[in-house]
C-alpha cells in the first residue's frame, strides 16, 4: 500500500507527514516528508486543552474549534506532500493519557480529514489496547523492528519527544518498550516560561548552566523509574514532582541543565530493565538536536549513542513514517501492540478506518 503517516507529538510543535510504501510488515520505499509547524494560537490552545483535559466533558465549543483547526492543519500537511496514497494514518493529538483508568484521548476528526483529503483514514490506534488493559503506548516498536532488521542487536531505539520512550530489540527479535520519563516537554515549558524562548535551540541554554544535584536526586527517587515495564506516561505526569523537587528556584540556565540531566538519568534508569545491554543507542525525535542532551546521554550510558541518521533513518520523519506503516497494519488486521510493548494480554490489532464521503 501507499500510505501517508501523520504524527503530532506531545511537544505540540506541529504535524509531521511522510509517504511510505508498505504492507504493514515490511517497508518498501520511503517517499517525501514534510513538517508543518502549528501557529502560535493553535499551539497555545492545544496546551490549554492539555492542562484542562482531565476536567473536559468532550462537548466544549473551544474543544470542537481546536479539533477542527488541528484537523485542517493535518489536511494541509497531506496536500503539501503532493503524493498519491491509498490510506492515511492519523494519530491525532494526545491531550490525556491515563491507562490505569483505561483512558487515552487523542483529538482529531477522522471524518473531516477523509473529506478534506478524499482518502480513507486509519485512526484511533490506542483505544483497543487500553480497553484490554494495555498501556496504549508506545506504538512504534513494531516499526522500529522492521527498520532495524539488518542492524546488529541487541539494539535500543530512543525517541525523545515531549516524553522519552525506548524500544529494546533483542538478538532473537524480542521487543521490550516503554516510556523512560520526561524529555523535551518539561524543558520546552521551562525555557518558554523562564527564558521567553520556544525551545532550547541546540541546547545552548542548558550548556550555559549547571545541573542541580539536589533537584536531580529528588527526581530520581520517583517511583515510576523503579517500576518495571510495561509503563507509559502522560506529558504532565512529572510536572508536580518537578515543582516539589525545587526546579522553580533555579536560574533559567541551571533549570535547563537540570532538566537535561534528569532526562539522561531517566534513560539510564530505563536501561536497567533491559534483558541484555544494547550494542548501541539510536536516538530520534527533537531531543537528538539538543547537543547538551546528547552529551548527557553519552556520559550516562555505557554504550555508543548516535542519532538515527547513523543507521540511515530520517529522525524527523520516523514517527510519521511509523504511522503510515501502522495504518497498513490496521487495514490488514495485523497486531499493533504486544505483551512486551504495552503489556497487552496478547498481540492485539486495533484502529479503525474512516472512508471518505
mmCIF file of C-alpha atoms in Angstrom:
data_model
loop_
_atom_site.group_PDB
_atom_site.id
_atom_site.type_symbol
_atom_site.label_atom_id
_atom_site.label_comp_id
_atom_site.label_asym_id
_atom_site.label_seq_id
_atom_site.Cartn_x
_atom_site.Cartn_y
_atom_site.Cartn_z
ATOM 1 C CA UNK A 1 0.000 0.000 0.000
ATOM 2 C CA UNK A 2 0.976 3.616 -0.451
ATOM 3 C CA UNK A 3 0.296 5.368 2.836
ATOM 4 C CA UNK A 4 0.750 8.795 4.374
ATOM 5 C CA UNK A 5 1.542 8.796 8.070
ATOM 6 C CA UNK A 6 0.716 11.836 10.206
ATOM 7 C CA UNK A 7 2.088 12.458 13.667
ATOM 8 C CA UNK A 8 1.733 15.297 16.132
ATOM 9 C CA UNK A 9 3.709 14.612 19.291
ATOM 10 C CA UNK A 10 3.485 15.849 22.847
ATOM 11 C CA UNK A 11 5.942 18.656 22.128
ATOM 12 C CA UNK A 12 2.966 20.418 20.449
ATOM 13 C CA UNK A 13 5.211 21.910 17.772
ATOM 14 C CA UNK A 14 3.429 20.816 14.590
ATOM 15 C CA UNK A 15 2.489 17.908 12.347
ATOM 16 C CA UNK A 16 4.910 15.611 10.515
ATOM 17 C CA UNK A 17 3.749 13.897 7.313
ATOM 18 C CA UNK A 18 5.573 11.121 5.468
ATOM 19 C CA UNK A 19 4.830 8.849 2.481
ATOM 20 C CA UNK A 20 5.565 5.132 2.814
ATOM 21 C CA UNK A 21 5.153 2.079 0.624
ATOM 22 C CA UNK A 22 4.465 -0.875 2.935
ATOM 23 C CA UNK A 23 2.425 -3.997 3.525
ATOM 24 C CA UNK A 24 2.446 -3.335 7.248
ATOM 25 C CA UNK A 25 5.119 -5.951 7.922
ATOM 26 C CA UNK A 26 7.853 -4.792 5.583
ATOM 27 C CA UNK A 27 8.821 -1.308 4.451
ATOM 28 C CA UNK A 28 9.494 -0.791 0.771
ATOM 29 C CA UNK A 29 10.063 2.746 -0.411
ATOM 30 C CA UNK A 30 10.168 5.829 1.788
ATOM 31 C CA UNK A 31 8.984 8.894 -0.041
ATOM 32 C CA UNK A 32 8.647 12.615 0.630
ATOM 33 C CA UNK A 33 8.088 14.042 4.074
ATOM 34 C CA UNK A 34 7.076 17.456 5.362
ATOM 35 C CA UNK A 35 6.736 19.204 8.688
ATOM 36 C CA UNK A 36 4.136 21.926 9.126
ATOM 37 C CA UNK A 37 4.503 23.881 12.368
ATOM 38 C CA UNK A 38 1.460 24.885 14.354
ATOM 39 C CA UNK A 39 0.818 28.602 14.525
ATOM 40 C CA UNK A 40 1.216 30.225 17.906
ATOM 41 C CA UNK A 41 -2.542 30.403 18.552
ATOM 42 C CA UNK A 42 -3.103 26.706 17.860
ATOM 43 C CA UNK A 43 -0.110 25.732 19.986
ATOM 44 C CA UNK A 44 -1.408 27.900 22.837
ATOM 45 C CA UNK A 45 -4.910 26.430 22.581
ATOM 46 C CA UNK A 46 -3.617 22.851 22.458
ATOM 47 C CA UNK A 47 -1.575 23.491 25.578
ATOM 48 C CA UNK A 48 -4.667 24.875 27.307
ATOM 49 C CA UNK A 49 -6.556 21.690 26.371
ATOM 50 C CA UNK A 50 -3.682 19.571 27.675
ATOM 51 C CA UNK A 51 -3.879 21.345 31.028
ATOM 52 C CA UNK A 52 -7.692 21.186 31.160
ATOM 53 C CA UNK A 53 -8.226 17.692 29.699
ATOM 54 C CA UNK A 54 -8.939 15.824 32.974
ATOM 55 C CA UNK A 55 -11.966 18.045 33.552
ATOM 56 C CA UNK A 56 -13.306 18.291 29.992
ATOM 57 C CA UNK A 57 -16.622 16.645 29.102
ATOM 58 C CA UNK A 58 -15.825 16.471 25.384
ATOM 59 C CA UNK A 59 -18.581 18.782 24.117
ATOM 60 C CA UNK A 60 -16.977 22.141 24.864
ATOM 61 C CA UNK A 61 -17.130 24.633 21.937
ATOM 62 C CA UNK A 62 -13.462 25.520 22.368
ATOM 63 C CA UNK A 63 -12.547 21.838 22.101
ATOM 64 C CA UNK A 64 -14.568 21.435 18.889
ATOM 65 C CA UNK A 65 -12.938 24.528 17.382
ATOM 66 C CA UNK A 66 -9.463 23.284 18.279
ATOM 67 C CA UNK A 67 -10.187 19.840 16.815
ATOM 68 C CA UNK A 68 -11.312 21.439 13.557
ATOM 69 C CA UNK A 69 -8.215 23.641 13.267
ATOM 70 C CA UNK A 70 -5.916 20.766 14.166
ATOM 71 C CA UNK A 71 -7.518 18.509 11.550
ATOM 72 C CA UNK A 72 -7.344 21.191 8.882
ATOM 73 C CA UNK A 73 -3.622 21.572 9.570
ATOM 74 C CA UNK A 74 -3.182 17.829 9.103
ATOM 75 C CA UNK A 75 -5.050 18.050 5.783
ATOM 76 C CA UNK A 76 -2.694 20.828 4.742
ATOM 77 C CA UNK A 77 0.251 18.556 5.552
ATOM 78 C CA UNK A 78 -1.201 15.832 3.297
ATOM 79 C CA UNK A 79 -1.651 18.366 0.492
ATOM 80 C CA UNK A 80 1.873 19.680 0.990
ATOM 81 C CA UNK A 81 3.299 16.212 0.326
ATOM 82 C CA UNK A 82 1.665 16.175 -3.084
ATOM 83 C CA UNK A 83 1.939 12.377 -3.214
ATOM 84 C CA UNK A 84 -0.939 9.997 -4.037
ATOM 85 C CA UNK A 85 -1.763 7.415 -1.399
ATOM 86 C CA UNK A 86 -4.231 4.635 -0.645
ATOM 87 C CA UNK A 87 -4.587 5.346 3.056
ATOM 88 C CA UNK A 88 -3.733 7.961 5.700
ATOM 89 C CA UNK A 89 -2.554 7.086 9.202
ATOM 90 C CA UNK A 90 -3.860 9.822 11.540
ATOM 91 C CA UNK A 91 -2.664 9.656 15.135
ATOM 92 C CA UNK A 92 -4.201 12.948 16.256
ATOM 93 C CA UNK A 93 -3.026 14.968 19.235
ATOM 94 C CA UNK A 94 -2.830 13.317 22.648
ATOM 95 C CA UNK A 95 -4.297 15.547 25.339
ATOM 96 C CA UNK A 96 -4.753 12.921 28.067
ATOM 97 C CA UNK A 97 -3.194 9.521 28.731
ATOM 98 C CA UNK A 98 -4.397 7.620 31.806
ATOM 99 C CA UNK A 99 -4.055 3.897 31.026
ATOM 100 C CA UNK A 100 -4.576 2.889 34.669
ATOM 101 C CA UNK A 101 -8.068 4.367 34.328
ATOM 102 C CA UNK A 102 -8.362 2.759 30.868
ATOM 103 C CA UNK A 103 -8.499 6.151 29.234
ATOM 104 C CA UNK A 104 -6.431 7.664 26.452
ATOM 105 C CA UNK A 105 -7.614 10.666 24.455
ATOM 106 C CA UNK A 106 -6.305 11.751 21.061
ATOM 107 C CA UNK A 107 -8.217 14.609 19.462
ATOM 108 C CA UNK A 108 -8.746 14.944 15.716
ATOM 109 C CA UNK A 109 -11.673 14.486 13.321
ATOM 110 C CA UNK A 110 -11.033 11.485 11.052
ATOM 111 C CA UNK A 111 -14.264 12.072 9.101
ATOM 112 C CA UNK A 112 -13.281 15.664 8.372
ATOM 113 C CA UNK A 113 -9.770 14.606 7.344
ATOM 114 C CA UNK A 114 -11.184 11.953 4.989
ATOM 115 C CA UNK A 115 -13.499 14.546 3.459
ATOM 116 C CA UNK A 116 -10.782 17.172 3.046
ATOM 117 C CA UNK A 117 -8.260 14.758 1.513
ATOM 118 C CA UNK A 118 -10.574 12.370 -0.330
ATOM 119 C CA UNK A 119 -8.679 9.408 1.178
ATOM 120 C CA UNK A 120 -9.590 6.765 3.760
ATOM 121 C CA UNK A 121 -8.148 7.464 7.201
ATOM 122 C CA UNK A 122 -6.898 4.937 9.761
ATOM 123 C CA UNK A 123 -7.227 6.365 13.273
ATOM 124 C CA UNK A 124 -7.899 5.539 16.954
ATOM 125 C CA UNK A 125 -4.772 3.396 17.226
ATOM 126 C CA UNK A 126 -4.570 3.198 21.027
ATOM 127 C CA UNK A 127 -8.093 2.597 22.337
ATOM 128 C CA UNK A 128 -8.353 -1.174 21.822
ATOM 129 C CA UNK A 129 -5.107 -1.792 23.680
ATOM 130 C CA UNK A 130 -6.075 0.409 26.634
ATOM 131 C CA UNK A 131 -9.528 -1.197 26.788
ATOM 132 C CA UNK A 132 -7.820 -4.604 27.027
ATOM 133 C CA UNK A 133 -5.680 -3.436 29.941
ATOM 134 C CA UNK A 134 -2.578 -2.387 27.982
ATOM 135 C CA UNK A 135 -0.704 0.867 28.330
ATOM 136 C CA UNK A 136 -1.677 2.057 24.832
ATOM 137 C CA UNK A 137 1.926 3.171 24.290
ATOM 138 C CA UNK A 138 4.403 3.030 22.770
ATOM 139 C CA UNK A 139 3.009 2.015 19.360
ATOM 140 C CA UNK A 140 6.088 2.392 17.173
ATOM 141 C CA UNK A 141 8.277 -0.563 18.349
ATOM 142 C CA UNK A 142 6.996 -2.961 15.676
ATOM 143 C CA UNK A 143 8.111 -0.416 13.063
ATOM 144 C CA UNK A 144 11.486 0.080 14.757
ATOM 145 C CA UNK A 145 11.947 -3.686 14.490
ATOM 146 C CA UNK A 146 11.170 -3.659 10.761
ATOM 147 C CA UNK A 147 13.633 -0.835 10.116
ATOM 148 C CA UNK A 148 16.310 -2.432 12.306
ATOM 149 C CA UNK A 149 16.164 -5.853 10.626
ATOM 150 C CA UNK A 150 19.700 -5.545 9.129
ATOM 151 C CA UNK A 151 21.301 -3.995 12.237
ATOM 152 C CA UNK A 152 23.351 -5.733 14.942
ATOM 153 C CA UNK A 153 21.385 -6.483 18.104
ATOM 154 C CA UNK A 154 20.548 -6.082 20.936
ATOM 155 C CA UNK A 155 19.696 -2.526 19.950
ATOM 156 C CA UNK A 156 17.975 0.363 21.746
ATOM 157 C CA UNK A 157 15.974 2.957 19.826
ATOM 158 C CA UNK A 158 15.283 6.025 21.955
ATOM 159 C CA UNK A 159 12.714 8.623 20.936
ATOM 160 C CA UNK A 160 12.976 11.976 22.713
ATOM 161 C CA UNK A 161 9.782 13.943 22.207
ATOM 162 C CA UNK A 162 7.754 15.557 24.960
ATOM 163 C CA UNK A 163 8.158 12.244 26.797
ATOM 164 C CA UNK A 164 11.007 9.789 26.198
ATOM 165 C CA UNK A 165 10.320 6.247 25.053
ATOM 166 C CA UNK A 166 12.630 3.372 24.229
ATOM 167 C CA UNK A 167 12.422 0.191 22.165
ATOM 168 C CA UNK A 168 14.823 -2.633 23.031
ATOM 169 C CA UNK A 169 15.192 -5.204 20.251
ATOM 170 C CA UNK A 170 16.808 -8.485 21.199
ATOM 171 C CA UNK A 171 19.061 -10.673 19.097
ATOM 172 C CA UNK A 172 16.102 -13.015 18.549
ATOM 173 C CA UNK A 173 13.764 -10.141 17.623
ATOM 174 C CA UNK A 174 12.159 -9.906 21.064
ATOM 175 C CA UNK A 175 10.663 -6.489 21.829
ATOM 176 C CA UNK A 176 10.576 -4.545 25.090
ATOM 177 C CA UNK A 177 9.314 -0.968 25.008
ATOM 178 C CA UNK A 178 8.144 1.663 27.482
ATOM 179 C CA UNK A 179 8.314 5.362 28.332
ATOM 180 C CA UNK A 180 11.565 6.375 30.023
ATOM 181 C CA UNK A 181 10.466 9.618 31.687
ATOM 182 C CA UNK A 182 10.270 13.349 30.947
ATOM 183 C CA UNK A 183 12.163 14.588 27.899
ATOM 184 C CA UNK A 184 11.571 17.716 25.799
ATOM 185 C CA UNK A 185 8.184 18.565 27.311
ATOM 186 C CA UNK A 186 9.346 19.980 30.661
ATOM 187 C CA UNK A 187 12.401 21.543 29.022
ATOM 188 C CA UNK A 188 10.267 23.343 26.426
ATOM 189 C CA UNK A 189 7.874 24.535 29.115
ATOM 190 C CA UNK A 190 10.793 25.771 31.222
ATOM 191 C CA UNK A 191 12.524 27.813 28.534
ATOM 192 C CA UNK A 192 9.218 29.270 27.348
ATOM 193 C CA UNK A 193 8.300 30.367 30.864
ATOM 194 C CA UNK A 194 11.711 31.400 32.176
ATOM 195 C CA UNK A 195 13.666 32.488 29.089
ATOM 196 C CA UNK A 196 10.938 33.522 26.644
ATOM 197 C CA UNK A 197 12.182 31.038 24.043
ATOM 198 C CA UNK A 198 10.088 28.492 22.110
ATOM 199 C CA UNK A 199 12.648 25.774 22.928
ATOM 200 C CA UNK A 200 16.319 25.412 23.845
ATOM 201 C CA UNK A 201 17.861 25.543 20.382
ATOM 202 C CA UNK A 202 20.918 23.255 20.165
ATOM 203 C CA UNK A 203 20.876 23.006 23.972
ATOM 204 C CA UNK A 204 22.559 26.415 24.255
ATOM 205 C CA UNK A 205 20.756 27.463 27.448
ATOM 206 C CA UNK A 206 21.389 24.112 29.150
ATOM 207 C CA UNK A 207 25.054 24.261 28.131
ATOM 208 C CA UNK A 208 25.371 27.632 29.892
ATOM 209 C CA UNK A 209 24.011 26.250 33.161
ATOM 210 C CA UNK A 210 24.887 23.678 35.772
ATOM 211 C CA UNK A 211 22.664 20.801 36.841
ATOM 212 C CA UNK A 212 21.459 20.993 40.442
ATOM 213 C CA UNK A 213 22.380 17.729 42.163
ATOM 214 C CA UNK A 214 19.774 18.033 44.906
ATOM 215 C CA UNK A 215 16.885 18.517 42.483
ATOM 216 C CA UNK A 216 18.208 15.671 40.336
ATOM 217 C CA UNK A 217 18.477 13.325 43.325
ATOM 218 C CA UNK A 218 14.921 14.089 44.449
ATOM 219 C CA UNK A 219 13.550 13.383 40.952
ATOM 220 C CA UNK A 220 15.436 10.118 40.643
ATOM 221 C CA UNK A 221 13.506 8.845 43.651
ATOM 222 C CA UNK A 222 10.273 8.992 41.649
ATOM 223 C CA UNK A 223 8.544 5.588 41.859
ATOM 224 C CA UNK A 224 7.934 5.486 38.103
ATOM 225 C CA UNK A 225 11.635 4.979 37.399
ATOM 226 C CA UNK A 226 11.901 1.838 39.544
ATOM 227 C CA UNK A 227 8.617 0.343 38.348
ATOM 228 C CA UNK A 228 9.084 -2.470 35.831
ATOM 229 C CA UNK A 229 7.617 -2.181 32.355
ATOM 230 C CA UNK A 230 5.089 -2.134 30.813
ATOM 231 C CA UNK A 231 4.569 1.510 31.717
ATOM 232 C CA UNK A 232 3.743 4.775 29.989
ATOM 233 C CA UNK A 233 3.377 8.442 30.845
ATOM 234 C CA UNK A 234 1.187 11.437 30.227
ATOM 235 C CA UNK A 235 3.135 14.548 29.227
ATOM 236 C CA UNK A 236 2.347 16.208 32.563
ATOM 237 C CA UNK A 237 2.917 13.215 34.859
ATOM 238 C CA UNK A 238 6.199 14.587 36.250
ATOM 239 C CA UNK A 239 5.010 18.199 36.472
ATOM 240 C CA UNK A 240 4.130 18.155 40.177
ATOM 241 C CA UNK A 241 7.241 16.140 41.038
ATOM 242 C CA UNK A 242 9.464 18.675 39.313
ATOM 243 C CA UNK A 243 7.899 21.510 41.263
ATOM 244 C CA UNK A 244 8.170 19.596 44.521
ATOM 245 C CA UNK A 245 11.843 18.863 43.823
ATOM 246 C CA UNK A 246 12.574 22.595 43.709
ATOM 247 C CA UNK A 247 13.140 23.184 39.996
ATOM 248 C CA UNK A 248 11.394 26.560 40.258
ATOM 249 C CA UNK A 249 14.148 28.015 42.468
ATOM 250 C CA UNK A 250 16.822 27.598 39.792
ATOM 251 C CA UNK A 251 18.066 30.130 37.263
ATOM 252 C CA UNK A 252 16.906 29.686 33.640
ATOM 253 C CA UNK A 253 20.220 28.141 32.596
ATOM 254 C CA UNK A 254 20.605 25.921 35.670
ATOM 255 C CA UNK A 255 16.997 24.750 35.328
ATOM 256 C CA UNK A 256 17.559 23.814 31.689
ATOM 257 C CA UNK A 257 20.780 21.976 32.584
ATOM 258 C CA UNK A 258 18.978 20.132 35.384
ATOM 259 C CA UNK A 259 16.125 19.069 33.096
ATOM 260 C CA UNK A 260 18.647 17.748 30.564
ATOM 261 C CA UNK A 261 20.381 15.786 33.358
ATOM 262 C CA UNK A 262 17.024 14.396 34.527
ATOM 263 C CA UNK A 263 16.150 13.185 31.027
ATOM 264 C CA UNK A 264 19.515 11.443 30.633
ATOM 265 C CA UNK A 265 19.333 9.898 34.113
ATOM 266 C CA UNK A 266 15.826 8.561 33.394
ATOM 267 C CA UNK A 267 17.127 6.894 30.225
ATOM 268 C CA UNK A 268 19.988 5.326 32.175
ATOM 269 C CA UNK A 269 17.472 4.067 34.751
ATOM 270 C CA UNK A 270 15.391 2.588 31.936
ATOM 271 C CA UNK A 271 18.376 0.556 30.723
ATOM 272 C CA UNK A 272 18.312 -1.388 33.985
ATOM 273 C CA UNK A 273 15.125 -3.065 32.781
ATOM 274 C CA UNK A 274 16.695 -4.437 29.570
ATOM 275 C CA UNK A 275 17.276 -8.207 29.381
ATOM 276 C CA UNK A 276 20.744 -7.523 27.924
ATOM 277 C CA UNK A 277 22.803 -4.380 27.206
ATOM 278 C CA UNK A 278 22.287 -2.906 23.737
ATOM 279 C CA UNK A 279 25.187 -2.666 21.321
ATOM 280 C CA UNK A 280 24.233 0.944 20.639
ATOM 281 C CA UNK A 281 21.540 3.555 21.207
ATOM 282 C CA UNK A 282 19.908 5.211 18.190
ATOM 283 C CA UNK A 283 18.177 8.482 19.088
ATOM 284 C CA UNK A 284 15.235 10.032 17.247
ATOM 285 C CA UNK A 285 12.932 12.942 17.969
ATOM 286 C CA UNK A 286 13.732 16.578 18.610
ATOM 287 C CA UNK A 287 15.988 15.707 21.539
ATOM 288 C CA UNK A 288 18.684 14.407 19.217
ATOM 289 C CA UNK A 289 19.196 18.011 18.042
ATOM 290 C CA UNK A 290 19.952 19.171 21.587
ATOM 291 C CA UNK A 291 23.744 18.930 21.833
ATOM 292 C CA UNK A 292 23.694 19.239 25.628
ATOM 293 C CA UNK A 293 21.233 16.356 25.900
ATOM 294 C CA UNK A 294 23.199 14.133 23.524
ATOM 295 C CA UNK A 295 26.348 14.794 25.584
ATOM 296 C CA UNK A 296 24.496 13.938 28.776
ATOM 297 C CA UNK A 297 23.269 10.675 27.262
ATOM 298 C CA UNK A 298 26.771 9.765 26.119
ATOM 299 C CA UNK A 299 28.033 10.307 29.679
ATOM 300 C CA UNK A 300 25.146 8.440 31.324
ATOM 301 C CA UNK A 301 25.122 5.344 29.095
ATOM 302 C CA UNK A 302 27.791 2.699 28.707
ATOM 303 C CA UNK A 303 27.133 2.094 25.006
ATOM 304 C CA UNK A 304 27.584 4.323 21.924
ATOM 305 C CA UNK A 305 24.844 6.929 21.455
ATOM 306 C CA UNK A 306 24.119 8.067 17.896
ATOM 307 C CA UNK A 307 21.311 9.854 16.066
ATOM 308 C CA UNK A 308 19.184 7.513 13.975
ATOM 309 C CA UNK A 309 20.691 9.057 10.857
ATOM 310 C CA UNK A 310 23.777 6.943 11.630
ATOM 311 C CA UNK A 311 21.642 3.935 10.618
ATOM 312 C CA UNK A 312 20.324 5.688 7.522
ATOM 313 C CA UNK A 313 16.974 6.570 9.096
ATOM 314 C CA UNK A 314 15.306 10.013 8.992
ATOM 315 C CA UNK A 315 14.812 11.161 12.570
ATOM 316 C CA UNK A 316 12.476 13.981 11.574
ATOM 317 C CA UNK A 317 10.147 11.640 9.683
ATOM 318 C CA UNK A 318 10.438 8.434 11.693
ATOM 319 C CA UNK A 319 7.251 8.648 13.754
ATOM 320 C CA UNK A 320 5.167 9.868 10.801
ATOM 321 C CA UNK A 321 6.562 7.015 8.702
ATOM 322 C CA UNK A 322 5.655 4.657 11.530
ATOM 323 C CA UNK A 323 2.011 5.720 11.447
ATOM 324 C CA UNK A 324 1.990 5.102 7.713
ATOM 325 C CA UNK A 325 3.117 1.542 8.443
ATOM 326 C CA UNK A 326 0.655 1.192 11.329
ATOM 327 C CA UNK A 327 -2.172 2.361 9.052
ATOM 328 C CA UNK A 328 -1.388 -0.550 6.720
ATOM 329 C CA UNK A 329 -1.401 -2.888 9.723
ATOM 330 C CA UNK A 330 -4.876 -1.605 10.659
ATOM 331 C CA UNK A 331 -6.081 -2.249 7.114
ATOM 332 C CA UNK A 332 -4.691 -5.812 7.188
ATOM 333 C CA UNK A 333 -5.826 -6.606 10.723
ATOM 334 C CA UNK A 334 -2.257 -7.107 11.931
ATOM 335 C CA UNK A 335 -1.349 -6.554 15.599
ATOM 336 C CA UNK A 336 -0.334 -3.065 16.668
ATOM 337 C CA UNK A 337 0.620 -3.861 20.259
ATOM 338 C CA UNK A 338 2.244 -6.775 22.047
ATOM 339 C CA UNK A 339 2.803 -8.023 25.596
ATOM 340 C CA UNK A 340 6.377 -6.689 25.556
ATOM 341 C CA UNK A 341 5.470 -3.215 24.257
ATOM 342 C CA UNK A 342 2.285 -2.202 26.064
ATOM 343 C CA UNK A 343 1.547 -5.105 28.362
ATOM 344 C CA UNK A 344 -1.308 -6.195 26.094
ATOM 345 C CA UNK A 345 -2.621 -9.623 27.075
ATOM 346 C CA UNK A 346 -1.730 -10.911 23.592
ATOM 347 C CA UNK A 347 -0.758 -9.383 20.222
ATOM 348 C CA UNK A 348 -3.672 -7.034 19.562
ATOM 349 C CA UNK A 349 -4.938 -5.430 16.359
ATOM 350 C CA UNK A 350 -6.561 -2.044 16.694
ATOM 351 C CA UNK A 351 -7.557 1.147 14.985
ATOM 352 C CA UNK A 352 -10.485 1.976 12.736
ATOM 353 C CA UNK A 353 -10.769 3.159 9.144
ATOM 354 C CA UNK A 354 -12.911 6.137 8.111
ATOM 355 C CA UNK A 355 -13.746 6.105 4.382
ATOM 356 C CA UNK A 356 -14.119 9.386 2.510
ATOM 357 C CA UNK A 357 -17.680 10.518 1.730
#
